[in-house]
Coordinates of C-alpha atoms in Angstrom, one line a residue:
M1 CA -72.3 -203.1 103.6
S2 CA -73.9 -202.9 107.0
D3 CA -72.8 -200.0 109.2
K4 CA -74.5 -197.7 111.7
Y5 CA -75.3 -195.1 109.1
N6 CA -77.0 -197.4 106.7
D7 CA -78.6 -199.3 109.5
A8 CA -80.1 -196.0 110.8
I9 CA -81.5 -195.3 107.3
A10 CA -82.8 -198.8 106.8
K11 CA -84.7 -198.7 110.1
S12 CA -86.8 -195.7 108.9
V13 CA -90.2 -196.6 107.5
V14 CA -90.9 -193.2 106.2
L15 CA -92.5 -193.1 102.7
E16 CA -89.9 -192.8 99.9
D17 CA -92.0 -193.3 96.8
D18 CA -92.1 -189.9 95.1
A19 CA -95.6 -190.5 93.6
A20 CA -97.0 -191.6 96.9
V21 CA -95.5 -188.6 98.6
A22 CA -97.0 -186.2 96.1
S23 CA -100.4 -187.9 96.5
A24 CA -100.2 -187.6 100.3
V25 CA -99.3 -183.9 100.1
E26 CA -102.2 -183.2 97.7
K27 CA -104.6 -185.0 100.0
I28 CA -103.5 -182.9 103.0
L29 CA -103.9 -179.6 101.2
T30 CA -107.2 -180.5 99.6
E31 CA -108.6 -181.4 103.0
H32 CA -107.0 -178.9 105.3
F33 CA -105.6 -175.8 103.5
E34 CA -108.8 -173.7 103.6
E35 CA -109.3 -174.1 107.4
N36 CA -105.8 -172.7 107.9
N37 CA -106.1 -169.8 105.4
N38 CA -107.0 -167.1 107.8
I39 CA -105.5 -164.0 109.6
D40 CA -104.7 -165.8 112.8
V41 CA -102.5 -168.2 111.0
Y42 CA -100.9 -165.4 109.0
K43 CA -100.0 -163.7 112.3
F44 CA -98.5 -166.9 113.6
L45 CA -96.5 -167.4 110.4
F46 CA -95.1 -163.9 110.6
N47 CA -93.6 -164.8 113.9
T48 CA -91.9 -167.9 112.4
I49 CA -89.9 -165.9 109.8
D50 CA -86.1 -165.9 109.7
L51 CA -85.9 -162.5 108.0
T52 CA -82.9 -163.0 105.7
T53 CA -80.4 -160.9 103.8
L54 CA -77.7 -162.9 102.0
K55 CA -76.5 -160.6 99.2
A56 CA -73.1 -159.8 97.8
T57 CA -73.9 -156.2 98.5
D58 CA -74.5 -156.7 102.2
S59 CA -72.4 -154.4 104.3
P60 CA -72.2 -153.2 108.0
V61 CA -74.4 -150.2 107.0
S62 CA -77.0 -152.2 105.0
V63 CA -77.2 -154.9 107.7
S64 CA -77.5 -152.3 110.4
N65 CA -80.4 -150.7 108.5
F66 CA -82.0 -154.1 108.0
V67 CA -81.9 -154.7 111.8
E68 CA -83.2 -151.2 112.6
R69 CA -86.4 -152.1 110.7
V70 CA -86.9 -155.1 113.0
N71 CA -86.3 -152.8 116.0
A72 CA -88.9 -150.4 114.6
F73 CA -91.5 -153.1 114.0
D74 CA -92.2 -153.4 117.7
E75 CA -93.1 -149.7 117.9
E76 CA -95.1 -149.5 114.7
Y77 CA -97.0 -152.8 115.1
P78 CA -97.3 -153.5 118.8
M79 CA -100.3 -155.7 118.3
L80 CA -98.2 -158.2 116.3
N81 CA -95.3 -160.5 117.3
N82 CA -92.0 -159.7 115.6
V83 CA -90.1 -162.0 113.3
A84 CA -88.4 -165.1 114.8
A85 CA -84.8 -164.3 113.8
I86 CA -82.6 -162.2 111.6
C87 CA -80.4 -164.4 109.3
V88 CA -77.2 -163.0 107.9
Y89 CA -73.7 -164.1 106.8
P90 CA -71.5 -165.0 109.7
N91 CA -69.3 -161.9 109.4
F92 CA -72.3 -159.8 110.3
A93 CA -73.2 -161.6 113.6
G94 CA -71.5 -158.8 115.6
V95 CA -73.4 -156.1 113.7
V96 CA -76.8 -157.7 114.4
S97 CA -75.8 -158.3 118.0
T98 CA -74.8 -154.7 118.5
V99 CA -77.8 -153.1 116.7
L100 CA -80.7 -155.4 117.7
D101 CA -82.6 -153.9 120.6
V102 CA -85.8 -155.9 120.7
T103 CA -86.2 -159.1 122.7
G104 CA -87.4 -162.4 121.3
V105 CA -85.6 -162.1 118.0
D106 CA -82.8 -164.6 117.5
I107 CA -79.6 -164.1 115.6
A108 CA -79.1 -166.7 112.9
C109 CA -76.0 -167.0 110.6
V110 CA -75.4 -169.2 107.6
S111 CA -72.1 -170.9 108.0
G112 CA -69.8 -173.8 107.0
G113 CA -69.0 -172.6 103.5
F114 CA -72.6 -171.6 102.7
P115 CA -74.2 -172.2 100.2
S116 CA -72.1 -175.0 98.7
S117 CA -70.4 -176.5 101.8
Q118 CA -67.3 -176.7 99.7
T119 CA -64.3 -175.6 101.8
F120 CA -61.9 -177.1 104.3
N121 CA -63.6 -178.6 107.3
E122 CA -61.3 -176.5 109.6
V123 CA -62.7 -173.4 107.9
K124 CA -66.3 -174.5 108.4
I125 CA -65.6 -175.1 112.1
A126 CA -63.9 -171.7 112.5
E127 CA -66.6 -169.9 110.7
T128 CA -69.3 -171.4 113.0
A129 CA -67.3 -170.8 116.1
L130 CA -66.6 -167.2 115.2
A131 CA -70.3 -166.5 114.4
V132 CA -71.3 -167.9 117.8
E133 CA -68.6 -165.9 119.5
N134 CA -69.9 -162.7 117.8
G135 CA -73.5 -163.2 119.0
A136 CA -75.2 -165.8 116.8
N137 CA -77.5 -168.2 118.7
E138 CA -78.6 -170.1 115.6
I139 CA -76.4 -171.6 112.9
D140 CA -77.6 -172.8 109.5
I141 CA -75.1 -175.1 107.7
V142 CA -75.4 -177.0 104.5
L143 CA -75.2 -180.8 104.4
N144 CA -72.1 -182.0 102.4
V145 CA -74.3 -183.0 99.4
G146 CA -71.3 -184.2 97.4
N147 CA -70.2 -186.7 100.1
F148 CA -73.8 -187.7 100.6
L149 CA -74.3 -188.6 97.0
D150 CA -71.0 -190.5 97.0
G151 CA -72.4 -192.5 99.9
D152 CA -69.7 -191.3 102.3
Y153 CA -72.1 -191.1 105.2
E154 CA -69.4 -191.2 107.8
A155 CA -67.9 -188.0 106.4
V156 CA -71.3 -186.3 106.2
C157 CA -72.1 -187.1 109.8
D158 CA -68.7 -186.3 111.2
E159 CA -69.0 -182.8 109.7
I160 CA -72.4 -182.2 111.3
I161 CA -71.2 -183.5 114.7
E162 CA -68.1 -181.2 114.6
Q163 CA -70.2 -178.2 113.6
K164 CA -72.7 -179.0 116.3
A165 CA -69.8 -178.9 118.8
A166 CA -68.6 -175.6 117.4
C167 CA -72.1 -174.2 118.0
R168 CA -71.7 -174.6 121.8
D169 CA -75.1 -173.4 123.0
A170 CA -76.4 -172.2 119.7
R171 CA -79.0 -174.3 117.8
L172 CA -77.8 -176.0 114.6
K173 CA -80.0 -176.1 111.5
V174 CA -78.9 -178.5 108.7
I175 CA -79.8 -177.5 105.2
L176 CA -80.4 -180.6 103.1
E177 CA -80.5 -178.8 99.8
T178 CA -83.5 -180.9 98.8
G179 CA -83.4 -179.5 95.2
A180 CA -80.0 -181.2 94.7
L181 CA -81.1 -184.4 96.5
K182 CA -84.2 -184.6 94.3
T183 CA -85.8 -187.8 95.5
A184 CA -87.8 -188.7 98.5
K185 CA -85.4 -191.6 99.2
N186 CA -82.4 -189.2 99.3
I187 CA -84.3 -186.6 101.4
K188 CA -85.3 -189.3 103.9
A189 CA -81.7 -190.6 104.2
A190 CA -80.3 -187.1 104.6
S191 CA -82.9 -186.3 107.2
V192 CA -82.1 -189.4 109.2
L193 CA -78.3 -188.8 109.1
S194 CA -78.7 -185.2 110.1
M195 CA -80.8 -186.0 113.1
F196 CA -78.5 -189.0 113.9
S197 CA -75.7 -186.4 114.1
G198 CA -77.5 -184.1 116.6
C199 CA -79.0 -181.3 114.5
D200 CA -81.7 -179.2 116.1
F201 CA -83.5 -178.3 112.9
L202 CA -83.9 -179.7 109.4
K203 CA -84.0 -177.0 106.7
T204 CA -85.0 -177.6 103.1
S205 CA -82.8 -175.4 101.0
T206 CA -80.3 -172.5 100.6
G207 CA -82.4 -170.8 97.9
K208 CA -79.2 -170.3 95.8
E209 CA -78.0 -172.8 93.2
Y210 CA -80.8 -175.4 93.3
P211 CA -84.6 -175.4 93.4
G212 CA -85.8 -174.2 96.8
A213 CA -88.3 -175.7 99.2
S214 CA -91.0 -178.1 98.0
L215 CA -94.0 -179.3 99.8
E216 CA -93.1 -182.9 99.0
A217 CA -89.7 -182.5 100.6
A218 CA -91.3 -180.8 103.6
Y219 CA -93.7 -183.8 104.0
V220 CA -90.8 -186.4 104.0
M221 CA -88.7 -184.3 106.4
A222 CA -91.7 -183.9 108.7
K223 CA -92.4 -187.6 108.7
C224 CA -88.7 -188.3 109.5
I225 CA -88.9 -185.8 112.4
K226 CA -92.0 -187.4 113.7
E227 CA -90.4 -190.9 113.5
Y228 CA -87.3 -189.7 115.2
Y229 CA -89.3 -188.1 118.0
E230 CA -91.2 -191.3 118.6
Q231 CA -88.0 -193.3 118.8
T232 CA -85.9 -190.9 120.9
G233 CA -88.2 -188.3 122.5
V234 CA -86.1 -185.6 120.9
K235 CA -88.0 -182.8 119.1
V236 CA -86.2 -181.5 115.9
G237 CA -87.5 -178.4 114.2
F238 CA -88.4 -177.8 110.6
K239 CA -87.5 -174.8 108.4
A240 CA -88.7 -174.2 104.9
A241 CA -86.5 -171.9 102.8
G242 CA -85.9 -171.0 99.2
G243 CA -88.7 -169.4 97.2
V244 CA -91.3 -169.3 100.0
S245 CA -92.6 -165.8 99.3
T246 CA -96.4 -165.7 99.2
T247 CA -98.9 -166.0 102.0
E248 CA -100.4 -169.0 100.2
D249 CA -97.1 -170.8 100.1
A250 CA -96.5 -170.2 103.8
V251 CA -100.0 -171.5 104.7
K252 CA -99.3 -174.7 102.7
Y253 CA -96.2 -175.4 104.7
Y254 CA -98.0 -174.7 107.9
T255 CA -100.7 -177.1 106.9
I256 CA -98.2 -179.9 106.1
I257 CA -96.4 -179.4 109.5
K258 CA -99.7 -179.2 111.4
E259 CA -101.1 -182.4 109.9
V260 CA -97.9 -184.4 110.1
L261 CA -96.4 -183.2 113.3
G262 CA -99.3 -181.7 115.2
E263 CA -99.9 -178.7 117.4
E264 CA -96.6 -179.3 119.4
W265 CA -94.6 -178.1 116.4
L266 CA -96.7 -175.0 115.9
S267 CA -94.3 -172.5 117.6
N268 CA -91.3 -170.7 116.4
D269 CA -89.1 -173.0 118.6
Y270 CA -89.8 -175.8 116.1
F271 CA -91.2 -174.2 112.9
R272 CA -89.5 -171.5 110.8
I273 CA -89.7 -170.1 107.3
G274 CA -86.6 -168.5 105.8
A275 CA -87.6 -165.5 103.7
S276 CA -86.9 -162.0 102.6
R277 CA -90.1 -161.2 100.6
L278 CA -92.6 -163.1 102.7
A279 CA -92.7 -160.7 105.6
N280 CA -94.2 -157.8 103.6
N281 CA -96.7 -160.1 101.9
L282 CA -97.9 -161.6 105.2
L283 CA -98.1 -158.1 106.7
S284 CA -100.2 -156.9 103.8
D285 CA -102.6 -159.8 104.1
I286 CA -102.9 -159.3 107.9
L287 CA -103.6 -155.6 107.6
G288 CA -105.7 -155.7 104.4
E289 CA -103.6 -153.2 102.5
E290 CA -100.2 -153.3 100.7
V291 CA -97.4 -152.8 103.1
K292 CA -93.7 -152.6 102.3
F293 CA -92.2 -152.3 105.8
F294 CA -89.1 -154.4 105.3

């Protein structure tokens, strides 16, 4: 059946053959990884991190302490740019907003029934609106994967549009949960629908129930972002999350984004990595000694 959702997907010429995607990723990394595997890139990558705590044991005290480490980073490492954002559950937006002293670090909250997106739409909207009201300027929501796999694209898009409205001036990242979507074809369709619905960022994964980020998913998403930009002039960001913990991993994602999207996307306005362990690993490789700062 022809409708605006399927029409938008059908217009995309982004590669959706899984073997061809894997081959394209391998070629990029073989040709370009080593040129990017250096301290200057490590420093850039550190400044793209959404430093994340999403644990059942999070509390006002633990989150305050988490934020204080980010505050302290500016004093202890003045030669380095800080992380891009602190990412927490929405009920801690006010804690981060109160404790965060340094400039240039955004406040990101997961929202909308994270990580499953399984709750009433009214609850999702309220959660997002409350997070923004309490200081969040970035919101990470999960695509309704169940509706997507059922082919109910209208419901998928309506949710994103409503959440975007609830964000007001905050930026909206849509998590595709690529490990559940599995195929390049699904990842492409989900990317198109999310951008069609006004998201500001495409994000790979929650890092919870399903496999996390993959380079193949990143490649497809980046190609969709490039195509969308060429069609509309709108730049959508990319965020890798879920299992990106080593410096080598981070450099690989950097390499994919650099080769597919170009230098314009190499700022933390358009490129992010969601991580908890990566910060210390990058810091150690930048400084040449083991560091456990965070």
